């Protein structure tokens, strides 16, 4: 539906070759860039309109936190980690696992509505900002002082 769209797929793992084969079979290889393992996602996220995460299980999804710090809206599968960061309808969308149609619909909705993308991106940034070092450090330092009776 969006011929100009590209999927930037970062990471490595045992399924990479299978995914590349599948992309070739589906004739969509030209729309996907397999980036491999990256330590510079903070440089890649600003180039993106929407950040997606489709894992079935997640602890603390640092990739989503990094994307939120870049003021990006998120479309992610509903799981424990994603549900703690993505506030449906506010900074992104959560979709049920194994529901690619809903996933695609949410991405398309954000693509078609630049104002919604910008608003959700702003809300992502505001939400994740509370986890920044400048906000967390004073609280942690106070906690350690209290525990060590340094007051």
CSV table of C-alpha atoms in Angstrom, one decimal:
chain,number,residue,atom,x,y,z
A,1,UNK,CA,0.0,0.0,0.0
A,2,UNK,CA,3.0,2.3,0.5
A,3,UNK,CA,5.6,1.6,-2.2
A,4,UNK,CA,8.0,4.2,-0.8
A,5,UNK,CA,8.1,2.5,2.6
A,6,UNK,CA,11.2,0.7,3.8
A,7,UNK,CA,11.7,-1.7,6.7
A,8,UNK,CA,15.0,-1.2,8.5
A,9,UNK,CA,15.5,-4.4,10.3
A,10,UNK,CA,18.3,-4.2,12.9
A,11,UNK,CA,19.6,-7.2,14.9
A,12,UNK,CA,21.2,-10.5,14.4
A,13,UNK,CA,20.0,-14.0,15.2
A,14,UNK,CA,19.5,-17.5,14.0
A,15,UNK,CA,16.5,-16.6,11.8
A,16,UNK,CA,18.1,-13.9,9.7
A,17,UNK,CA,18.8,-16.1,6.7
A,18,UNK,CA,15.3,-17.5,6.9
A,19,UNK,CA,13.9,-13.9,7.0
A,20,UNK,CA,16.0,-12.9,4.0
A,21,UNK,CA,14.8,-16.0,2.1
A,22,UNK,CA,11.2,-15.2,3.0
A,23,UNK,CA,11.6,-11.6,1.9
A,24,UNK,CA,12.9,-12.9,-1.5
A,25,UNK,CA,10.0,-15.4,-1.8
A,26,UNK,CA,7.5,-12.7,-1.1
A,27,UNK,CA,9.2,-10.4,-3.6
A,28,UNK,CA,9.7,-7.6,-1.0
A,29,UNK,CA,13.5,-7.8,-0.6
A,30,UNK,CA,13.8,-4.4,-2.2
A,31,UNK,CA,11.8,-2.8,0.6
A,32,UNK,CA,13.8,-4.3,3.5
A,33,UNK,CA,17.3,-3.4,4.7
A,34,UNK,CA,18.8,-6.0,7.0
A,35,UNK,CA,21.1,-3.9,9.1
A,36,UNK,CA,22.6,-6.6,11.3
A,37,UNK,CA,23.7,-5.8,14.8
A,38,UNK,CA,24.0,-2.0,15.5
A,39,UNK,CA,25.3,0.1,18.3
A,40,UNK,CA,24.2,3.3,16.7
A,41,UNK,CA,20.4,3.1,16.7
A,42,UNK,CA,20.3,6.6,18.1
A,43,UNK,CA,21.5,7.7,14.6
A,44,UNK,CA,19.0,5.4,12.8
A,45,UNK,CA,15.8,6.1,14.7
A,46,UNK,CA,15.7,9.8,13.7
A,47,UNK,CA,15.5,8.7,10.1
A,48,UNK,CA,12.4,6.6,10.8
A,49,UNK,CA,8.7,7.6,10.9
A,50,UNK,CA,7.5,4.7,13.1
A,51,UNK,CA,9.3,2.2,15.2
A,52,UNK,CA,7.9,-1.3,15.3
A,53,UNK,CA,8.6,-4.2,17.7
A,54,UNK,CA,7.1,-7.6,17.1
A,55,UNK,CA,8.6,-9.8,19.8
A,56,UNK,CA,6.4,-12.3,21.7
A,57,UNK,CA,8.3,-11.8,25.0
A,58,UNK,CA,10.2,-8.9,26.3
A,59,UNK,CA,11.8,-7.9,29.6
A,60,UNK,CA,12.9,-4.3,29.4
A,61,UNK,CA,12.7,-3.2,25.8
A,62,UNK,CA,15.6,-0.8,25.6
A,63,UNK,CA,15.1,-0.5,21.8
A,64,UNK,CA,11.7,1.0,22.5
A,65,UNK,CA,13.0,3.3,25.1
A,66,UNK,CA,15.7,4.5,22.7
A,67,UNK,CA,13.1,5.1,20.0
A,68,UNK,CA,10.9,7.0,22.5
A,69,UNK,CA,13.9,9.2,23.4
A,70,UNK,CA,14.0,10.1,19.7
A,71,UNK,CA,10.4,11.1,19.9
A,72,UNK,CA,9.0,8.3,17.7
A,73,UNK,CA,5.6,6.6,17.9
A,74,UNK,CA,5.6,2.9,18.5
A,75,UNK,CA,3.7,-0.1,17.1
A,76,UNK,CA,4.4,-3.2,19.1
A,77,UNK,CA,3.0,-6.6,20.0
A,78,UNK,CA,1.3,-6.8,23.4
A,79,UNK,CA,3.6,-8.3,25.9
A,80,UNK,CA,4.8,-7.5,29.4
A,81,UNK,CA,7.7,-5.3,28.4
A,82,UNK,CA,6.0,-3.4,25.6
A,83,UNK,CA,2.9,-2.8,27.7
A,84,UNK,CA,4.9,-1.0,30.3
A,85,UNK,CA,6.1,1.6,27.8
A,86,UNK,CA,3.5,1.8,25.0
A,87,UNK,CA,0.3,3.6,26.1
A,88,UNK,CA,-2.2,2.6,23.4
A,89,UNK,CA,-3.6,5.6,21.5
A,90,UNK,CA,-1.2,8.0,23.3
A,91,UNK,CA,2.4,7.2,22.2
A,92,UNK,CA,1.7,4.3,19.9
A,93,UNK,CA,-0.4,1.1,19.5
A,94,UNK,CA,-0.3,-2.4,20.9
A,95,UNK,CA,-1.5,-5.2,18.8
A,96,UNK,CA,-2.1,-8.8,19.7
A,97,UNK,CA,0.6,-11.3,18.8
A,98,UNK,CA,-0.1,-13.3,15.6
A,99,UNK,CA,-2.2,-10.5,14.2
A,100,UNK,CA,-0.2,-9.1,11.2
A,101,UNK,CA,-3.3,-7.4,9.7
A,102,UNK,CA,-3.8,-5.2,12.8
A,103,UNK,CA,-0.1,-4.5,13.0
A,104,UNK,CA,-0.1,-3.3,9.4
A,105,UNK,CA,-3.2,-1.3,9.9
A,106,UNK,CA,-1.6,0.6,12.8
A,107,UNK,CA,1.5,1.3,10.9
A,108,UNK,CA,-0.5,2.5,7.9
A,109,UNK,CA,-2.6,4.8,10.2
A,110,UNK,CA,0.5,6.5,11.4
A,111,UNK,CA,1.9,6.7,7.9
A,112,UNK,CA,-1.3,8.4,6.7
A,113,UNK,CA,-1.5,10.9,9.6
A,114,UNK,CA,1.7,13.0,10.1
A,115,UNK,CA,0.1,15.0,12.9
A,116,UNK,CA,-0.8,11.8,14.8
A,117,UNK,CA,2.8,10.6,14.3
A,118,UNK,CA,4.2,13.8,15.7
A,119,UNK,CA,1.8,13.9,18.6
A,120,UNK,CA,2.5,10.3,19.6
A,121,UNK,CA,6.2,10.9,19.2
A,122,UNK,CA,6.0,13.9,21.5
A,123,UNK,CA,4.2,11.8,24.1
A,124,UNK,CA,6.8,9.0,23.7
A,125,UNK,CA,9.6,11.5,24.5
A,126,UNK,CA,7.7,13.0,27.5
A,127,UNK,CA,7.0,9.5,28.9
A,128,UNK,CA,10.5,8.1,28.6
A,129,UNK,CA,12.2,11.3,29.8
A,130,UNK,CA,11.4,10.4,33.4
A,131,UNK,CA,13.9,7.5,33.0
A,132,UNK,CA,16.7,9.8,31.9
A,133,UNK,CA,19.9,9.9,33.9
A,134,UNK,CA,19.2,13.5,34.9
A,135,UNK,CA,15.9,12.4,36.5
A,136,UNK,CA,16.9,9.1,37.8
A,137,UNK,CA,20.4,10.0,39.3
A,138,UNK,CA,19.2,12.3,42.0
A,139,UNK,CA,16.6,9.8,43.2
A,140,UNK,CA,19.1,7.0,43.2
A,141,UNK,CA,21.7,9.1,45.0
A,142,UNK,CA,19.1,10.0,47.7
A,143,UNK,CA,18.2,6.3,48.1
A,144,UNK,CA,21.8,5.3,48.5
A,145,UNK,CA,22.4,8.1,51.0
A,146,UNK,CA,19.3,7.0,53.0
A,147,UNK,CA,20.4,3.3,53.0
A,148,UNK,CA,23.9,4.1,54.0
A,149,UNK,CA,22.7,6.7,56.6
A,150,UNK,CA,24.7,9.5,55.0
A,151,UNK,CA,22.1,12.2,55.5
